[in-house]
Coordinates of C-alpha atoms in Angstrom, one line a residue:
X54 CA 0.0 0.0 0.0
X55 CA 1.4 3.4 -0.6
X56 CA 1.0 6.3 1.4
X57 CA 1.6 10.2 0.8
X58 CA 1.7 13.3 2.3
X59 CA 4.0 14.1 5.4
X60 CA 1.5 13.8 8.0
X61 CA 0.6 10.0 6.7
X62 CA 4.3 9.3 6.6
X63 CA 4.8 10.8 9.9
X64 CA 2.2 8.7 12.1
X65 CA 2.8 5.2 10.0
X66 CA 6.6 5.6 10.9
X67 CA 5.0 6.7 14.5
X68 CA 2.5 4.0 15.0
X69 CA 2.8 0.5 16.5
X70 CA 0.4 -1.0 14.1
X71 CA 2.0 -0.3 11.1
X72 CA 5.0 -1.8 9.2
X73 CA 6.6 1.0 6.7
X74 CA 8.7 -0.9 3.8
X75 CA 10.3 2.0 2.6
X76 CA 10.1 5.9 2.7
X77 CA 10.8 7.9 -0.3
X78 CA 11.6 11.6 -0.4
X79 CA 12.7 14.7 -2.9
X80 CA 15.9 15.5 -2.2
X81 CA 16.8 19.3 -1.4
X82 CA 13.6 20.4 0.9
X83 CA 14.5 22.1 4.4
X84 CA 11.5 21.2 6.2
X85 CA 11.3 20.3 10.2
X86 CA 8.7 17.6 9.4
X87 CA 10.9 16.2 6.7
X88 CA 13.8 15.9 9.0
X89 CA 11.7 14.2 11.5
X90 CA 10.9 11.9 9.0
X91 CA 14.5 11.2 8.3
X92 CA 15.7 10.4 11.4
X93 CA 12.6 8.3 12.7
X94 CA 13.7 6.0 9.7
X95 CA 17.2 6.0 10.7
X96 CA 16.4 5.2 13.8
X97 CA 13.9 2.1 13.0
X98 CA 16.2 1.2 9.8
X99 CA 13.6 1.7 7.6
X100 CA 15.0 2.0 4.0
X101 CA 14.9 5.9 2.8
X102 CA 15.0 6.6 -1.2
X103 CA 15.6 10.1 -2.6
X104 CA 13.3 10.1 -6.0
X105 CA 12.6 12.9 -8.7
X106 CA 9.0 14.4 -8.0
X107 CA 8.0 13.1 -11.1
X108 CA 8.3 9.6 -9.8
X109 CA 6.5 11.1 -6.5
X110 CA 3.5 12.5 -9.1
X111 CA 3.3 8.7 -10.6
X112 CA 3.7 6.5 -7.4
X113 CA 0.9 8.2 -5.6
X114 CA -1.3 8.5 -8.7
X115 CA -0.5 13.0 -8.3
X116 CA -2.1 13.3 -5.0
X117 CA -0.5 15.5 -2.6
X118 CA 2.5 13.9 -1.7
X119 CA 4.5 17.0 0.0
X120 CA 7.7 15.6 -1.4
X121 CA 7.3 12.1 0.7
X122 CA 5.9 8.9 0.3
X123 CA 5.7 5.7 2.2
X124 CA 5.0 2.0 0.8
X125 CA 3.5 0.0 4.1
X126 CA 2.4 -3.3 4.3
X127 CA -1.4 -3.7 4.6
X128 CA -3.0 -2.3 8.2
X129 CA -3.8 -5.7 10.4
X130 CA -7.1 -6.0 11.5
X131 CA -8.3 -7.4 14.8
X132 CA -10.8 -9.9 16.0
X133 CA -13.8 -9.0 17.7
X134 CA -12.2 -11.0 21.0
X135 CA -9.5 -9.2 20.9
X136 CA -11.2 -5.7 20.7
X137 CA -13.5 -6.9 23.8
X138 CA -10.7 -8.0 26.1
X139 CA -10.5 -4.5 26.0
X140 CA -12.9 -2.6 28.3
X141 CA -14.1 0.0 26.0
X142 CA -17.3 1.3 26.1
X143 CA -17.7 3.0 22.9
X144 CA -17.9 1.5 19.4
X145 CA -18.5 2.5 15.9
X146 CA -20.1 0.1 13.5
X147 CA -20.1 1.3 9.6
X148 CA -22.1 -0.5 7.7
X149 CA -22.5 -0.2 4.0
X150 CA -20.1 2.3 3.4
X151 CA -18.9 2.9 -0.7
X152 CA -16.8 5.9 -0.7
X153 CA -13.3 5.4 0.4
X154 CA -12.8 8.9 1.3
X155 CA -16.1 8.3 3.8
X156 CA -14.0 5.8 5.6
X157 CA -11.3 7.2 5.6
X158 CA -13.3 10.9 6.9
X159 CA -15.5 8.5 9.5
X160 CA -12.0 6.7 10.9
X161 CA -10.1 10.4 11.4
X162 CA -13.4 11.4 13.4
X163 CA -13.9 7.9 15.4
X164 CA -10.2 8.2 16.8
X165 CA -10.8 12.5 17.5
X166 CA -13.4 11.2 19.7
X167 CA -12.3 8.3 21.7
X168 CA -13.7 5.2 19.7
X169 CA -12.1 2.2 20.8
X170 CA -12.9 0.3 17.5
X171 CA -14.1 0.4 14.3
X172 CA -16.3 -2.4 13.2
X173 CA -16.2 -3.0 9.3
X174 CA -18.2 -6.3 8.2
X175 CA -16.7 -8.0 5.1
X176 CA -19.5 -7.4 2.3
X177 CA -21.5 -4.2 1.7
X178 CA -18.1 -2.3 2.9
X179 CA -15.4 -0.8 1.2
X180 CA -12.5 -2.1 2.5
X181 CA -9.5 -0.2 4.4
X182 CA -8.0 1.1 1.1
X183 CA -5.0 3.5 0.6
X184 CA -7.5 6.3 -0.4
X185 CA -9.4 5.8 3.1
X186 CA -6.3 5.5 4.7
X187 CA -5.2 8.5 3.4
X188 CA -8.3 10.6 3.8
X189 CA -8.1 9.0 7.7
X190 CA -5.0 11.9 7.8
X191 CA -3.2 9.0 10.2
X192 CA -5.7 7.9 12.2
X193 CA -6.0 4.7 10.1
X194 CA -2.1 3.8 12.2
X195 CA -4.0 4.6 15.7
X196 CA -7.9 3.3 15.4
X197 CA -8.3 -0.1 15.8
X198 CA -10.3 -2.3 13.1
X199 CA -12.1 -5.0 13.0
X200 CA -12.6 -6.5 9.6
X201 CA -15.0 -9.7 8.7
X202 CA -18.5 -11.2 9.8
X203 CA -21.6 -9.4 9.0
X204 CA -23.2 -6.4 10.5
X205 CA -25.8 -8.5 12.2
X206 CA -23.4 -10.9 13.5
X207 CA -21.4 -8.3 15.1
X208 CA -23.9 -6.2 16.6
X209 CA -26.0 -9.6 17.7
X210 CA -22.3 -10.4 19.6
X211 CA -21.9 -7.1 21.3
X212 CA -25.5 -7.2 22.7
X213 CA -24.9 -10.3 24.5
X214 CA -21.4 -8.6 26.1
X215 CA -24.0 -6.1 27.6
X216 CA -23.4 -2.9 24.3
X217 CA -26.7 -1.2 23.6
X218 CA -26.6 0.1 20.3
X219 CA -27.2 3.4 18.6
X220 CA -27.9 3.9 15.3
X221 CA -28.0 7.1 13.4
X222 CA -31.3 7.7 11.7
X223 CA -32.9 10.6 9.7
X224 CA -36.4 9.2 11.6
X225 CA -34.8 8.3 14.5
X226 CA -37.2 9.6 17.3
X227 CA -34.5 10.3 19.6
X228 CA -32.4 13.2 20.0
X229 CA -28.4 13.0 20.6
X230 CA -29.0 14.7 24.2
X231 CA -31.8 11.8 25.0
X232 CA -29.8 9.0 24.4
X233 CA -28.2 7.5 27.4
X234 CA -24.0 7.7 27.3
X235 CA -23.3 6.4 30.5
X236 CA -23.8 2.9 28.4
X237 CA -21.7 1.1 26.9
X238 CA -22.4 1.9 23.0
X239 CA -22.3 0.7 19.6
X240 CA -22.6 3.5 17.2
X241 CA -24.3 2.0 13.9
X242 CA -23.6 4.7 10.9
X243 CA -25.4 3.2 7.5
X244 CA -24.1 3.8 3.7
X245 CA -24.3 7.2 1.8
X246 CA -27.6 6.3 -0.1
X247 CA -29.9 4.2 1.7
X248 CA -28.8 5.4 5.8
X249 CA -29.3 1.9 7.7
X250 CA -30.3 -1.1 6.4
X251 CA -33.5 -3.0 8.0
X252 CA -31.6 -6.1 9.5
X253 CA -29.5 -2.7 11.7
X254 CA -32.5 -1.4 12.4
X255 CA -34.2 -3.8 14.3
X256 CA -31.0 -4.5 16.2
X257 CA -31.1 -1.1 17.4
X258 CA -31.9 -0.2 20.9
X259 CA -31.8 3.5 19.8
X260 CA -32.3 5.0 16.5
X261 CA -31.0 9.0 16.9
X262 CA -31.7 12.0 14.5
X263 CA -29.9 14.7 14.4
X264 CA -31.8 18.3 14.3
X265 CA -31.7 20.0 11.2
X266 CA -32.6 23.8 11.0
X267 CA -31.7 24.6 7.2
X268 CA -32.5 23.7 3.3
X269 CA -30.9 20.6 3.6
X270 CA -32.4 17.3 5.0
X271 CA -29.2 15.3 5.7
X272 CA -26.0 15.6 6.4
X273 CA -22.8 13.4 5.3
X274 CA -22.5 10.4 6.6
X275 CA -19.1 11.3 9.0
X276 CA -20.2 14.5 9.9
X277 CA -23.2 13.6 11.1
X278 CA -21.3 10.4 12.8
X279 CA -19.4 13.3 14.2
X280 CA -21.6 15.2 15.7
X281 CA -22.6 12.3 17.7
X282 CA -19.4 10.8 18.8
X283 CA -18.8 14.3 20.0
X284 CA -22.0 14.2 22.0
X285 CA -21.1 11.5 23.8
X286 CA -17.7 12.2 24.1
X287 CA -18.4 15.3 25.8
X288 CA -20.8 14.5 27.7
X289 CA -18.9 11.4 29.0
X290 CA -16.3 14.2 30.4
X291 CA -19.4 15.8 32.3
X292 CA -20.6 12.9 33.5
X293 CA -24.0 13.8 32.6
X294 CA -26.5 10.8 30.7
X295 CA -30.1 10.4 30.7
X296 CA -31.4 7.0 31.7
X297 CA -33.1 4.6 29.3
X298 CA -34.0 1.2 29.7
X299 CA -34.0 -1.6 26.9

Protein backbone atom coordinates (compact mmCIF):
# COMPACT_ATOMS: atom_id res chain seq x y z
CA UNK A 1 0.00 0.00 0.00
CA UNK A 2 1.43 3.36 -0.59
CA UNK A 3 1.02 6.33 1.45
CA UNK A 4 1.64 10.19 0.80
CA UNK A 5 1.70 13.28 2.31
CA UNK A 6 4.03 14.14 5.45
CA UNK A 7 1.46 13.83 8.04
CA UNK A 8 0.63 10.03 6.68
CA UNK A 9 4.32 9.35 6.60
CA UNK A 10 4.81 10.81 9.87
CA UNK A 11 2.24 8.73 12.12
CA UNK A 12 2.81 5.23 10.05
CA UNK A 13 6.56 5.57 10.94
CA UNK A 14 4.99 6.68 14.49
CA UNK A 15 2.50 3.98 14.97
CA UNK A 16 2.82 0.49 16.46
CA UNK A 17 0.43 -1.01 14.08
CA UNK A 18 1.99 -0.27 11.06
CA UNK A 19 5.03 -1.81 9.16
CA UNK A 20 6.61 0.95 6.65
CA UNK A 21 8.74 -0.90 3.81
CA UNK A 22 10.31 2.04 2.65
CA UNK A 23 10.08 5.86 2.75
CA UNK A 24 10.84 7.93 -0.31
CA UNK A 25 11.63 11.64 -0.38
CA UNK A 26 12.66 14.69 -2.88
CA UNK A 27 15.92 15.52 -2.22
CA UNK A 28 16.77 19.26 -1.42
CA UNK A 29 13.56 20.41 0.87
CA UNK A 30 14.46 22.08 4.41
CA UNK A 31 11.52 21.20 6.18
CA UNK A 32 11.32 20.25 10.19
CA UNK A 33 8.69 17.63 9.40
CA UNK A 34 10.87 16.17 6.72
CA UNK A 35 13.78 15.87 9.00
CA UNK A 36 11.66 14.16 11.51
CA UNK A 37 10.92 11.88 9.02
CA UNK A 38 14.50 11.15 8.31
CA UNK A 39 15.73 10.41 11.39
CA UNK A 40 12.56 8.29 12.72
CA UNK A 41 13.66 6.03 9.67
CA UNK A 42 17.19 5.96 10.71
CA UNK A 43 16.38 5.21 13.82
CA UNK A 44 13.88 2.11 13.01
CA UNK A 45 16.20 1.16 9.80
CA UNK A 46 13.57 1.65 7.62
CA UNK A 47 15.02 1.99 3.96
CA UNK A 48 14.86 5.94 2.82
CA UNK A 49 15.02 6.59 -1.16
CA UNK A 50 15.56 10.11 -2.59
CA UNK A 51 13.33 10.10 -6.02
CA UNK A 52 12.60 12.88 -8.72
CA UNK A 53 9.00 14.36 -8.02
CA UNK A 54 8.02 13.14 -11.14
CA UNK A 55 8.30 9.58 -9.78
CA UNK A 56 6.49 11.08 -6.46
CA UNK A 57 3.49 12.47 -9.08
CA UNK A 58 3.31 8.72 -10.62
CA UNK A 59 3.69 6.52 -7.39
CA UNK A 60 0.91 8.19 -5.61
CA UNK A 61 -1.26 8.54 -8.66
CA UNK A 62 -0.55 13.00 -8.30
CA UNK A 63 -2.13 13.30 -5.00
CA UNK A 64 -0.50 15.53 -2.62
CA UNK A 65 2.51 13.93 -1.66
CA UNK A 66 4.55 17.00 -0.03
CA UNK A 67 7.74 15.59 -1.45
CA UNK A 68 7.32 12.08 0.67
CA UNK A 69 5.88 8.93 0.33
CA UNK A 70 5.73 5.66 2.23
CA UNK A 71 4.98 2.02 0.80
CA UNK A 72 3.54 -0.02 4.08
CA UNK A 73 2.36 -3.33 4.33
CA UNK A 74 -1.35 -3.67 4.55
CA UNK A 75 -3.05 -2.27 8.19
CA UNK A 76 -3.77 -5.69 10.36
CA UNK A 77 -7.10 -5.97 11.50
CA UNK A 78 -8.26 -7.39 14.76
CA UNK A 79 -10.82 -9.91 16.02
CA UNK A 80 -13.81 -9.00 17.71
CA UNK A 81 -12.25 -10.99 20.96
CA UNK A 82 -9.50 -9.22 20.86
CA UNK A 83 -11.20 -5.69 20.71
CA UNK A 84 -13.51 -6.85 23.80
CA UNK A 85 -10.68 -7.97 26.05
CA UNK A 86 -10.49 -4.48 26.03
CA UNK A 87 -12.93 -2.58 28.27
CA UNK A 88 -14.10 -0.01 26.01
CA UNK A 89 -17.27 1.32 26.05
CA UNK A 90 -17.69 3.02 22.94
CA UNK A 91 -17.94 1.48 19.37
CA UNK A 92 -18.45 2.51 15.95
CA UNK A 93 -20.13 0.11 13.52
CA UNK A 94 -20.09 1.34 9.63
CA UNK A 95 -22.09 -0.55 7.73
CA UNK A 96 -22.51 -0.21 3.98
CA UNK A 97 -20.08 2.33 3.40
CA UNK A 98 -18.92 2.91 -0.65
CA UNK A 99 -16.84 5.90 -0.69
CA UNK A 100 -13.32 5.37 0.39
CA UNK A 101 -12.81 8.90 1.27
CA UNK A 102 -16.09 8.30 3.82
CA UNK A 103 -13.97 5.77 5.58
CA UNK A 104 -11.30 7.23 5.59
CA UNK A 105 -13.29 10.94 6.91
CA UNK A 106 -15.45 8.54 9.48
CA UNK A 107 -11.98 6.66 10.91
CA UNK A 108 -10.05 10.40 11.43
CA UNK A 109 -13.40 11.36 13.35
CA UNK A 110 -13.90 7.91 15.40
CA UNK A 111 -10.17 8.22 16.76
CA UNK A 112 -10.83 12.50 17.49
CA UNK A 113 -13.39 11.19 19.75
CA UNK A 114 -12.25 8.28 21.69
CA UNK A 115 -13.70 5.25 19.67
CA UNK A 116 -12.05 2.18 20.80
CA UNK A 117 -12.88 0.34 17.53
CA UNK A 118 -14.11 0.43 14.30
CA UNK A 119 -16.28 -2.40 13.24
CA UNK A 120 -16.25 -2.98 9.27
CA UNK A 121 -18.15 -6.35 8.22
CA UNK A 122 -16.73 -8.00 5.13
CA UNK A 123 -19.49 -7.40 2.33
CA UNK A 124 -21.50 -4.20 1.73
CA UNK A 125 -18.12 -2.27 2.89
CA UNK A 126 -15.43 -0.83 1.24
CA UNK A 127 -12.50 -2.08 2.49
CA UNK A 128 -9.54 -0.18 4.39
CA UNK A 129 -7.95 1.08 1.11
CA UNK A 130 -5.01 3.45 0.61
CA UNK A 131 -7.49 6.34 -0.41
CA UNK A 132 -9.40 5.75 3.13
CA UNK A 133 -6.28 5.54 4.70
CA UNK A 134 -5.24 8.55 3.36
CA UNK A 135 -8.30 10.58 3.82
CA UNK A 136 -8.07 9.00 7.66
CA UNK A 137 -5.02 11.87 7.84
CA UNK A 138 -3.17 8.96 10.21
CA UNK A 139 -5.73 7.89 12.19
CA UNK A 140 -5.99 4.72 10.09
CA UNK A 141 -2.15 3.79 12.22
CA UNK A 142 -4.03 4.62 15.69
CA UNK A 143 -7.88 3.34 15.37
CA UNK A 144 -8.33 -0.10 15.83
CA UNK A 145 -10.27 -2.34 13.13
CA UNK A 146 -12.13 -4.96 13.01
CA UNK A 147 -12.61 -6.54 9.60
CA UNK A 148 -14.99 -9.66 8.74
CA UNK A 149 -18.50 -11.17 9.80
CA UNK A 150 -21.57 -9.43 8.98
CA UNK A 151 -23.18 -6.44 10.47
CA UNK A 152 -25.82 -8.53 12.19
CA UNK A 153 -23.36 -10.93 13.47
CA UNK A 154 -21.42 -8.25 15.13
CA UNK A 155 -23.85 -6.22 16.61
CA UNK A 156 -26.03 -9.65 17.66
CA UNK A 157 -22.33 -10.45 19.59
CA UNK A 158 -21.90 -7.11 21.31
CA UNK A 159 -25.51 -7.20 22.71
CA UNK A 160 -24.91 -10.29 24.48
CA UNK A 161 -21.38 -8.57 26.15
CA UNK A 162 -23.96 -6.13 27.60
CA UNK A 163 -23.45 -2.89 24.27
CA UNK A 164 -26.68 -1.18 23.63
CA UNK A 165 -26.62 0.12 20.29
CA UNK A 166 -27.17 3.41 18.64
CA UNK A 167 -27.87 3.89 15.27
CA UNK A 168 -28.00 7.09 13.37
CA UNK A 169 -31.26 7.68 11.65
CA UNK A 170 -32.87 10.59 9.72
CA UNK A 171 -36.38 9.23 11.63
CA UNK A 172 -34.81 8.31 14.54
CA UNK A 173 -37.21 9.63 17.35
CA UNK A 174 -34.51 10.29 19.59
CA UNK A 175 -32.38 13.18 19.97
CA UNK A 176 -28.38 12.99 20.64
CA UNK A 177 -29.04 14.70 24.21
CA UNK A 178 -31.80 11.78 25.04
CA UNK A 179 -29.80 8.96 24.40
CA UNK A 180 -28.19 7.50 27.43
CA UNK A 181 -24.05 7.72 27.26
CA UNK A 182 -23.34 6.36 30.47
CA UNK A 183 -23.79 2.90 28.38
CA UNK A 184 -21.74 1.13 26.86
CA UNK A 185 -22.40 1.87 23.01
CA UNK A 186 -22.30 0.65 19.63
CA UNK A 187 -22.55 3.47 17.19
CA UNK A 188 -24.29 2.03 13.87
CA UNK A 189 -23.58 4.70 10.87
CA UNK A 190 -25.36 3.25 7.45
CA UNK A 191 -24.07 3.76 3.74
CA UNK A 192 -24.31 7.25 1.84
CA UNK A 193 -27.57 6.33 -0.11
CA UNK A 194 -29.86 4.16 1.65
CA UNK A 195 -28.79 5.42 5.76
CA UNK A 196 -29.31 1.88 7.72
CA UNK A 197 -30.28 -1.09 6.39
CA UNK A 198 -33.48 -2.96 7.96
CA UNK A 199 -31.64 -6.07 9.47
CA UNK A 200 -29.52 -2.73 11.71
CA UNK A 201 -32.49 -1.37 12.37
CA UNK A 202 -34.18 -3.77 14.26
CA UNK A 203 -30.96 -4.50 16.23
CA UNK A 204 -31.12 -1.11 17.38
CA UNK A 205 -31.90 -0.17 20.89
CA UNK A 206 -31.83 3.51 19.83
CA UNK A 207 -32.35 5.04 16.54
CA UNK A 208 -30.98 9.01 16.86
CA UNK A 209 -31.73 12.03 14.54
CA UNK A 210 -29.90 14.71 14.41
CA UNK A 211 -31.79 18.26 14.32
CA UNK A 212 -31.70 20.00 11.23
CA UNK A 213 -32.63 23.82 10.96
CA UNK A 214 -31.72 24.58 7.22
CA UNK A 215 -32.54 23.75 3.34
CA UNK A 216 -30.92 20.64 3.55
CA UNK A 217 -32.45 17.26 5.03
CA UNK A 218 -29.22 15.25 5.74
CA UNK A 219 -26.00 15.62 6.40
CA UNK A 220 -22.84 13.42 5.35
CA UNK A 221 -22.49 10.40 6.63
CA UNK A 222 -19.12 11.30 9.01
CA UNK A 223 -20.18 14.52 9.90
CA UNK A 224 -23.17 13.56 11.11
CA UNK A 225 -21.33 10.44 12.78
CA UNK A 226 -19.44 13.26 14.18
CA UNK A 227 -21.61 15.16 15.73
CA UNK A 228 -22.58 12.33 17.70
CA UNK A 229 -19.40 10.85 18.83
CA UNK A 230 -18.84 14.30 20.04
CA UNK A 231 -22.04 14.23 21.99
CA UNK A 232 -21.08 11.47 23.81
CA UNK A 233 -17.72 12.20 24.07
CA UNK A 234 -18.43 15.29 25.83
CA UNK A 235 -20.84 14.54 27.67
CA UNK A 236 -18.88 11.39 28.97
CA UNK A 237 -16.33 14.20 30.41
CA UNK A 238 -19.40 15.75 32.28
CA UNK A 239 -20.55 12.85 33.48
CA UNK A 240 -24.03 13.78 32.56
CA UNK A 241 -26.52 10.83 30.75
CA UNK A 242 -30.08 10.45 30.73
CA UNK A 243 -31.38 7.02 31.68
CA UNK A 244 -33.07 4.56 29.31
CA UNK A 245 -34.00 1.15 29.65
CA UNK A 246 -33.97 -1.61 26.85
Amino acid sequence: MMISGINNVLEALESAVSKVESVMMTKGRHNPRLQKIITLCQKKSVPLLFREVKTLDRLTGDARHQHVAARISALPSLTLDRVLEDPSRLILLADSIEDPRNLGALIRTADATGVSALLIPEKRSCPLTTTAVQASAGAAFHLPVVRGGNSGQLLDRLRAEGYWTAGLDMSGPMTPEQLDISLPLVVCVGGEHQGLRQVIRKRCDFLVSLPMSGKVSSLNLSVAAGVLLYQIMLGRQNKGSISGQR
